[in-house]
Amino acid sequence: MKILVIGNGGREHAICWKLRHSKEVEHIYCAPGNAGTAALGTNVSIKQGDIDGLLQFVRRESIDLTIVGPEAPLADGIVDTFTAAGHRIFGPTKAAAQLETSKAFAKDFMKRHHIPTAAYEVFHAGEKGRLRRYLSASSYPVVLKADGLAAGKGVIIAQSFEEAMRNGESMLEGSAFGDAGTTLVVEEFMEGVEASVFALTDSVRFVTLAPAQDHKRILDNDLGKNTGGMGAFAPTPHVPTEVLADVKIHIIKRVIDGMRADGIPYAGVLFVGLMLTEDGPKVLEFNCRFGDPETQVVLPLIDYDLGVLLRDIADGKLQLNRLPLHDANAVCVVMASSGYPDAYDTGKAIAGLDAINEEEEGVLVFHAGTRTEGGRVVTAGGRVLGVTALAQGSDLAASIRLAYSAVNRIRFDGAYYRTDIGKKALQ
Ligand code: AMP
Ligand code: GLY
């Protein structure tokens, strides 16, 4: 197969890396890709939002399977366009992607299908009076969520009525998150540990990957600003077999059956963001794509041909009931540009990549924001590299040690990383 992967982050490098181990995969193209994906195939300079340009490329090169990394092309209906044109593509349709693109859709769907999640209410532009009444009767904190895609920034945890009302009003008026916020979900605050479970589904059957945990805050001990994710590990001891079984039965199966029953079959990756509460796992959010940096730990743990798996799913013919996984664990430490998640410099030379013998050490250096410049790899984004290490069995301490030993040998001006990735799982 000739494969096109869309996107340019660490997630896409990890997807390309895993596909390189597929017996069925002949060549990998990545649009637009980064310095890491260039080493595994051919980067194609077409923007991820240029659906027509991508379609023309797929036609011209007779691509057998397209895999979509980020949510934006899915939200824009790339799967609908490619399918209508007779091209095989892995991911949900625009209608099915509403599980991510509309929080109100996702919440109403969960309520209808009895999927455990926080209690909530939806408000539309012009409903300030109703919002005021609801918030004055709420207990605090409450969580305010912009309905639409807001680049991971559309969630506000308000500690008081005043804070909630102020933020809620500016969302409904469109001044906080533009159109994405003029419909607003207000939901109950849940306490617990967060985890991510990924299901791969052809809309009927599904398999799950190793449950993972992300580290969203910029500073150690989960302090500071929210980021795209500063590190991850899998499997997490917070989601043992019996909890995963609960998630499969009460959440994932109900989502997949429910979407089919509603006439919007969901195929692709279903990313379930969970809060593990005292009353059991509850859904925080759905994403319609792989997580970043979770992908950099869950894909290396798969003991199966990813090309075959994603092709079968795109064909609606998933053959497995359970996905074979390695008896191992993985940790990914993200190396970022100083300043991230705010402004940062790019173009800094990255040294030390050659000194890491990936195979021998059990380390994989996934590129996130990099490009090649005059034969050198330089920084080109906020999150620059994701350094993944693997260790046998459940010895997470071993993979953490390994990951940091590699991180310490990679250098670029202003390199920043958290020093506590995976630490919570050791306690
Ligand atoms: P979301 O984009 O919906 O996953 O929200 C982003 C982050 O906000 C989550 O990862 C949680 O840390 C937090 N969050 C969202 N909803 C809730 C909730 N109902 N209770 C507590 N924390 C929440
Ligand atoms: N790591 C969280 C995300 O991909 O949204």
XYZ file of C-alpha atoms and ligand atoms in Angstrom:
455
model
C 0.000 0.000 0.000
C 0.939 3.607 -0.566
C -0.109 5.637 2.432
C -0.697 9.331 3.019
C -0.557 10.594 6.603
C -1.952 14.102 7.162
C -0.402 16.319 9.842
C 2.990 17.495 11.062
C 3.338 16.666 14.754
C 4.787 14.019 17.028
C 1.590 12.040 16.625
C 2.090 11.839 12.865
C 5.755 10.874 13.215
C 4.699 8.046 15.542
C 2.019 6.907 13.068
C 4.578 6.908 10.225
C 7.105 5.050 12.387
C 4.625 2.297 13.232
C 3.516 2.054 9.589
C 7.130 1.530 8.567
C 6.942 -1.814 10.384
C 3.945 -2.899 8.311
C 4.467 -5.687 5.773
C 1.764 -4.184 3.583
C 3.135 -0.645 3.458
C 5.275 0.148 0.452
C 5.678 3.924 0.766
C 4.613 6.625 3.207
C 3.870 10.224 2.272
C 3.255 12.817 4.963
C 1.545 16.163 4.319
C 3.091 18.424 5.367
C 5.210 16.360 7.798
C 8.366 17.332 9.698
C 12.058 16.363 9.761
C 11.165 13.066 11.468
C 8.571 11.949 8.928
C 10.930 12.961 6.086
C 13.331 10.268 7.269
C 10.624 7.586 6.977
C 9.083 8.575 3.666
C 8.352 11.620 1.564
C 7.050 14.910 2.884
C 4.540 16.588 0.602
C 4.043 20.324 0.972
C 0.263 20.442 0.990
C -1.442 22.090 3.965
C -3.623 19.887 6.156
C -6.593 22.183 5.446
C -6.270 21.950 1.657
C -8.691 19.078 1.143
C -8.862 19.570 -2.652
C -5.077 19.624 -2.912
C -4.830 16.454 -0.814
C -7.473 14.738 -2.939
C -5.615 15.630 -6.148
C -2.404 14.229 -4.653
C -4.124 10.981 -3.654
C -5.524 10.626 -7.192
C -2.234 11.411 -8.884
C -0.145 9.066 -6.706
C -2.790 6.320 -6.452
C -2.656 6.395 -2.666
C -4.309 3.312 -1.155
C -5.040 4.662 2.304
C -5.126 8.144 3.865
C -4.768 8.547 7.630
C -5.832 11.855 9.183
C -3.856 13.023 12.243
C -5.468 16.296 13.421
C -9.145 17.094 13.976
C -9.468 20.127 11.678
C -9.652 18.237 8.345
C -12.115 15.770 9.920
C -14.271 18.669 11.113
C -14.136 20.033 7.549
C -15.418 16.762 6.092
C -12.286 15.294 4.503
C -13.618 11.758 5.070
C -16.896 12.582 3.329
C -15.054 14.127 0.353
C -12.550 11.280 -0.044
C -15.190 8.564 0.391
C -17.469 10.184 -2.186
C -14.503 10.257 -4.583
C -13.866 6.543 -3.970
C -10.669 6.888 -1.911
C -10.017 4.862 1.209
C -9.560 7.018 4.301
C -9.271 6.323 8.032
C -11.336 8.624 10.272
C -14.905 9.660 11.089
C -17.219 11.625 8.797
C -17.960 15.270 9.521
C -21.271 14.321 11.151
C -19.647 11.653 13.344
C -16.780 14.012 14.269
C -19.368 16.140 16.074
C -18.535 14.030 19.129
C -15.463 16.291 19.268
C -16.541 19.379 17.335
C -19.679 20.068 19.379
C -19.638 19.598 23.137
C -23.433 20.122 23.229
C -23.869 17.349 20.647
C -21.599 15.044 22.659
C -23.392 15.751 25.950
C -26.896 15.315 24.505
C -25.726 12.111 22.807
C -24.330 10.751 26.090
C -27.506 11.586 27.969
C -29.659 9.853 25.353
C -27.514 6.725 25.428
C -26.912 6.559 29.203
C -23.161 7.098 29.008
C -21.674 8.229 32.334
C -20.596 11.885 32.256
C -20.937 15.055 34.362
C -24.427 16.564 34.745
C -24.822 19.590 32.456
C -26.990 22.200 30.818
C -26.652 23.831 27.364
C -27.088 27.599 26.803
C -27.362 29.496 23.525
C -26.671 33.121 22.558
C -29.314 35.358 24.122
C -29.960 33.068 27.096
C -28.175 35.163 29.709
C -31.199 35.250 31.986
C -31.473 31.483 32.007
C -27.717 31.198 32.559
C -27.922 33.566 35.543
C -30.718 31.564 37.127
C -28.871 28.281 36.573
C -25.543 29.566 37.902
C -27.119 31.108 40.989
C -28.473 27.678 41.916
C -25.185 25.819 41.125
C -22.560 24.618 43.551
C -18.957 25.623 42.827
C -16.621 25.114 41.065
C -18.555 24.699 37.809
C -17.057 24.005 34.403
C -17.862 26.194 31.371
C -17.154 24.765 27.930
C -17.352 26.473 24.569
C -19.418 24.229 22.303
C -17.091 24.325 19.298
C -13.397 23.728 18.613
C -11.322 26.283 20.535
C -7.806 24.876 20.112
C -7.962 23.207 23.529
C -8.649 26.524 25.274
C -12.435 26.498 25.484
C -12.760 25.140 29.041
C -13.011 27.379 32.108
C -13.265 26.110 35.663
C -15.070 28.874 37.573
C -14.752 29.022 41.351
C -17.625 31.413 42.015
C -20.929 32.647 40.636
C -19.311 35.966 39.625
C -16.471 34.295 37.741
C -18.845 31.884 36.012
C -21.288 34.620 35.032
C -18.555 36.916 33.698
C -17.002 34.176 31.562
C -20.346 32.689 30.541
C -21.608 36.062 29.336
C -18.548 36.787 27.244
C -18.783 33.317 25.719
C -22.456 33.733 24.775
C -21.680 37.181 23.313
C -18.944 35.675 21.135
C -16.173 37.778 22.657
C -14.395 34.892 24.405
C -14.075 32.156 21.767
C -15.889 33.638 18.771
C -18.601 31.457 17.269
C -17.194 28.392 19.042
C -18.467 29.795 22.356
C -21.881 31.238 21.533
C -23.280 27.884 22.527
C -22.099 26.984 25.980
C -22.125 23.827 28.080
C -22.100 24.303 31.848
C -21.209 21.138 33.666
C -20.670 19.724 37.097
C -17.052 19.686 38.331
C -15.724 16.141 38.708
C -12.885 15.076 40.942
C -10.458 12.272 40.229
C -7.544 11.159 38.093
C -7.696 11.741 34.324
C -6.893 9.060 31.759
C -7.200 8.584 28.005
C -8.512 5.440 26.348
C -8.334 5.029 22.571
C -10.681 2.745 20.682
C -10.222 1.864 17.023
C -13.565 1.092 15.432
C -15.076 0.275 12.057
C -18.437 1.507 13.469
C -19.485 -1.975 14.606
C -16.544 -3.684 16.262
C -13.775 -2.048 18.238
C -10.446 -2.722 19.917
C -8.767 -0.625 22.595
C -5.158 0.500 22.995
C -3.209 0.686 26.271
C -4.854 3.252 28.599
C -2.667 6.351 28.803
C -2.145 9.444 30.896
C -1.201 12.853 29.549
C 0.487 15.748 31.437
C -1.244 18.890 30.226
C 0.353 21.577 32.382
C 3.636 23.231 31.486
C 5.299 22.937 34.918
C 6.162 20.020 37.183
C 3.485 18.900 39.645
C 0.766 19.913 37.170
C 1.254 23.631 37.726
C 1.211 26.512 35.267
C -0.535 26.910 31.952
C -2.321 24.306 29.904
C -0.408 22.982 26.892
C -1.064 20.475 24.131
C 0.567 17.881 26.407
C 4.054 17.731 27.922
C 4.391 13.971 28.264
C 2.504 10.722 28.566
C 2.806 7.144 29.673
C 0.955 3.877 29.124
C -0.439 1.633 30.342
C -1.527 3.604 33.382
C -2.000 1.651 36.629
C -5.025 3.902 37.238
C -6.920 1.956 34.578
C -6.449 -1.709 35.504
C -8.195 -4.471 33.529
C -11.466 -4.262 35.432
C -11.736 -0.500 34.963
C -10.948 -0.851 31.265
C -13.676 -3.500 31.009
C -16.103 -1.053 32.629
C -15.071 1.680 30.143
C -15.560 -0.689 27.219
C -19.024 -1.845 28.286
C -20.510 1.357 29.686
C -18.816 3.928 27.482
C -17.152 2.758 24.264
C -19.709 0.139 23.234
C -22.560 2.496 24.007
C -20.962 5.252 21.931
C -20.413 3.025 18.911
C -23.838 1.358 19.110
C -25.481 4.709 19.864
C -23.918 6.480 16.885
C -25.044 3.649 14.613
C -28.544 3.721 16.096
C -28.682 7.491 15.521
C -27.777 6.997 11.853
C -24.282 8.514 12.172
C -21.959 5.501 12.255
C -18.589 6.369 13.811
C -15.410 4.871 12.319
C -11.794 5.716 13.087
C -10.188 6.473 16.450
C -12.418 7.355 19.343
C -10.365 9.153 21.991
C -12.180 9.015 25.302
C -10.949 11.520 27.893
C -11.970 10.101 31.267
C -12.248 11.262 34.825
C -11.851 8.300 37.169
C -14.297 9.369 39.870
C -15.424 7.672 43.072
C -18.536 6.630 41.153
C -16.506 5.073 38.360
C -15.101 6.356 35.072
C -16.975 9.270 33.483
C -16.451 10.982 30.140
C -14.738 14.391 30.174
C -14.584 14.713 26.419
C -14.328 12.838 23.150
C -11.817 13.503 20.417
C -12.180 12.077 16.937
C -8.425 11.538 16.407
C -5.366 10.169 18.140
C -4.025 12.151 21.099
C -0.698 13.925 21.073
C 1.557 12.931 22.908
C -0.428 9.803 23.891
C 0.077 8.327 20.399
C 3.826 8.360 20.994
C 3.319 5.831 23.823
C 0.307 3.778 22.709
C 1.407 2.935 19.155
C 4.803 1.435 20.077
C 2.951 -0.920 22.470
C 0.823 -2.435 19.674
C 1.966 -5.917 18.674
C 0.133 -5.914 15.343
C 0.482 -4.525 11.812
C -0.884 -0.951 11.941
C -1.215 -0.714 8.143
C -3.443 -3.799 8.048
C -5.423 -2.661 11.084
C -6.215 0.824 9.770
C -6.930 -0.450 6.255
C -9.388 -3.053 7.592
C -11.106 -0.391 9.665
C -11.357 1.984 6.693
C -12.929 -0.899 4.759
C -15.423 -1.526 7.579
C -13.906 -4.954 8.170
C -12.125 -4.932 11.511
C -11.076 -8.560 12.038
C -10.053 -8.470 15.696
C -11.896 -8.557 18.985
C -8.787 -7.815 20.964
C -5.640 -6.089 19.795
C -2.390 -7.853 20.739
C -0.184 -5.570 22.861
C 3.437 -5.992 23.927
C 4.098 -6.870 27.558
C 5.818 -3.524 28.037
C 5.235 0.065 29.068
C 6.163 3.362 27.459
C 6.911 6.905 28.604
C 7.161 9.984 26.390
C 8.855 13.195 27.558
C 8.121 16.234 25.413
C 10.982 18.668 24.828
C 9.562 22.113 24.125
C 10.860 25.550 23.117
C 11.251 27.908 26.060
C 8.249 30.240 26.183
C 5.768 27.575 25.039
C 2.723 27.608 25.327
C 3.154 31.349 24.694
C 5.561 32.913 22.174
C 8.819 31.075 21.470
C 11.710 31.218 19.016
C 12.287 28.705 16.245
C 15.234 27.812 14.024
C 17.462 26.541 16.875
C 19.819 23.742 15.875
C 19.120 20.428 17.615
C 22.229 18.503 18.707
C 22.619 15.000 20.061
C 20.068 13.165 17.908
C 22.788 11.039 16.295
C 24.160 9.968 19.674
C 21.003 8.018 20.439
C 20.972 4.455 19.204
C 17.230 3.988 19.120
C 17.053 0.254 18.651
C 19.759 -0.645 21.134
C 18.487 1.691 23.840
C 14.751 1.108 23.450
C 14.284 4.809 22.771
C 12.326 6.502 19.984
C 12.785 10.190 19.269
C 9.603 11.469 17.662
C 9.794 14.856 15.992
C 6.968 17.311 16.674
C 8.047 20.820 15.664
C 11.172 20.332 13.563
C 12.356 20.980 10.032
C 15.546 20.435 8.093
C 17.564 23.517 7.229
C 20.804 23.230 5.300
C 21.183 19.570 6.295
C 20.607 20.273 9.997
C 17.501 19.568 12.060
C 16.207 22.773 13.669
C 13.285 23.638 15.932
C 10.084 24.719 14.193
C 7.388 24.622 16.859
C 6.466 24.876 20.539
C 6.614 21.170 21.164
C 9.825 20.119 19.439
C 10.478 16.449 20.234
C 8.753 13.602 22.044
C 11.296 11.219 23.495
C 9.668 7.839 24.053
C 11.292 4.994 25.975
C 10.051 1.442 26.349
C 10.670 -1.081 29.121
C 9.503 -4.629 29.672
C 6.480 -5.519 31.789
C 5.159 -2.919 34.182
C 8.522 -1.451 35.165
C 7.581 2.176 34.558
C 10.557 3.399 36.590
C 12.833 1.781 33.997
C 11.218 3.510 31.024
C 11.224 6.847 32.864
C 14.967 6.501 33.550
C 15.624 5.581 29.954
C 13.577 8.455 28.550
C 15.340 11.062 30.691
C 18.763 9.633 29.939
C 18.051 10.280 26.252
C 16.489 13.696 26.907
C 19.644 14.735 28.766
C 21.750 14.040 25.686
C 19.622 16.124 23.298
C 20.341 19.843 23.194
C 18.926 22.975 21.658
C 18.824 26.582 22.810
C 16.039 27.067 25.299
C 15.070 23.381 25.517
C 12.455 22.915 28.232
C 10.857 19.749 29.571
C 9.060 18.574 32.669
C 11.109 16.414 35.019
C 8.202 14.477 36.539
C 6.575 12.640 33.635
C 5.103 9.365 34.880
C 6.084 10.088 38.488
C 2.539 10.067 39.823
C 2.058 6.504 38.660
C 5.020 5.345 40.763
C 3.548 6.514 44.060
P -11.893 18.975 27.937
O -11.378 19.762 26.759
O -13.371 18.881 27.979
O -11.198 17.668 28.147
O -11.419 19.811 29.199
C -10.064 20.164 29.401
C -9.665 19.886 30.819
O -10.514 20.581 31.727
C -9.799 18.425 31.193
O -8.674 17.698 30.822
C -9.957 18.531 32.692
O -8.709 18.709 33.328
C -10.757 19.787 32.867
N -12.192 19.472 32.943
C -13.071 19.452 31.927
N -14.299 19.112 32.347
C -14.216 18.922 33.677
C -15.142 18.551 34.683
N -16.436 18.342 34.416
N -14.688 18.428 35.929
C -13.395 18.662 36.238
N -12.466 19.011 35.329
C -12.861 19.153 34.059
N -3.075 15.038 24.527
C -4.377 15.566 24.416
C -4.837 15.755 23.048
O -4.289 15.257 22.091
O -5.849 16.419 22.891
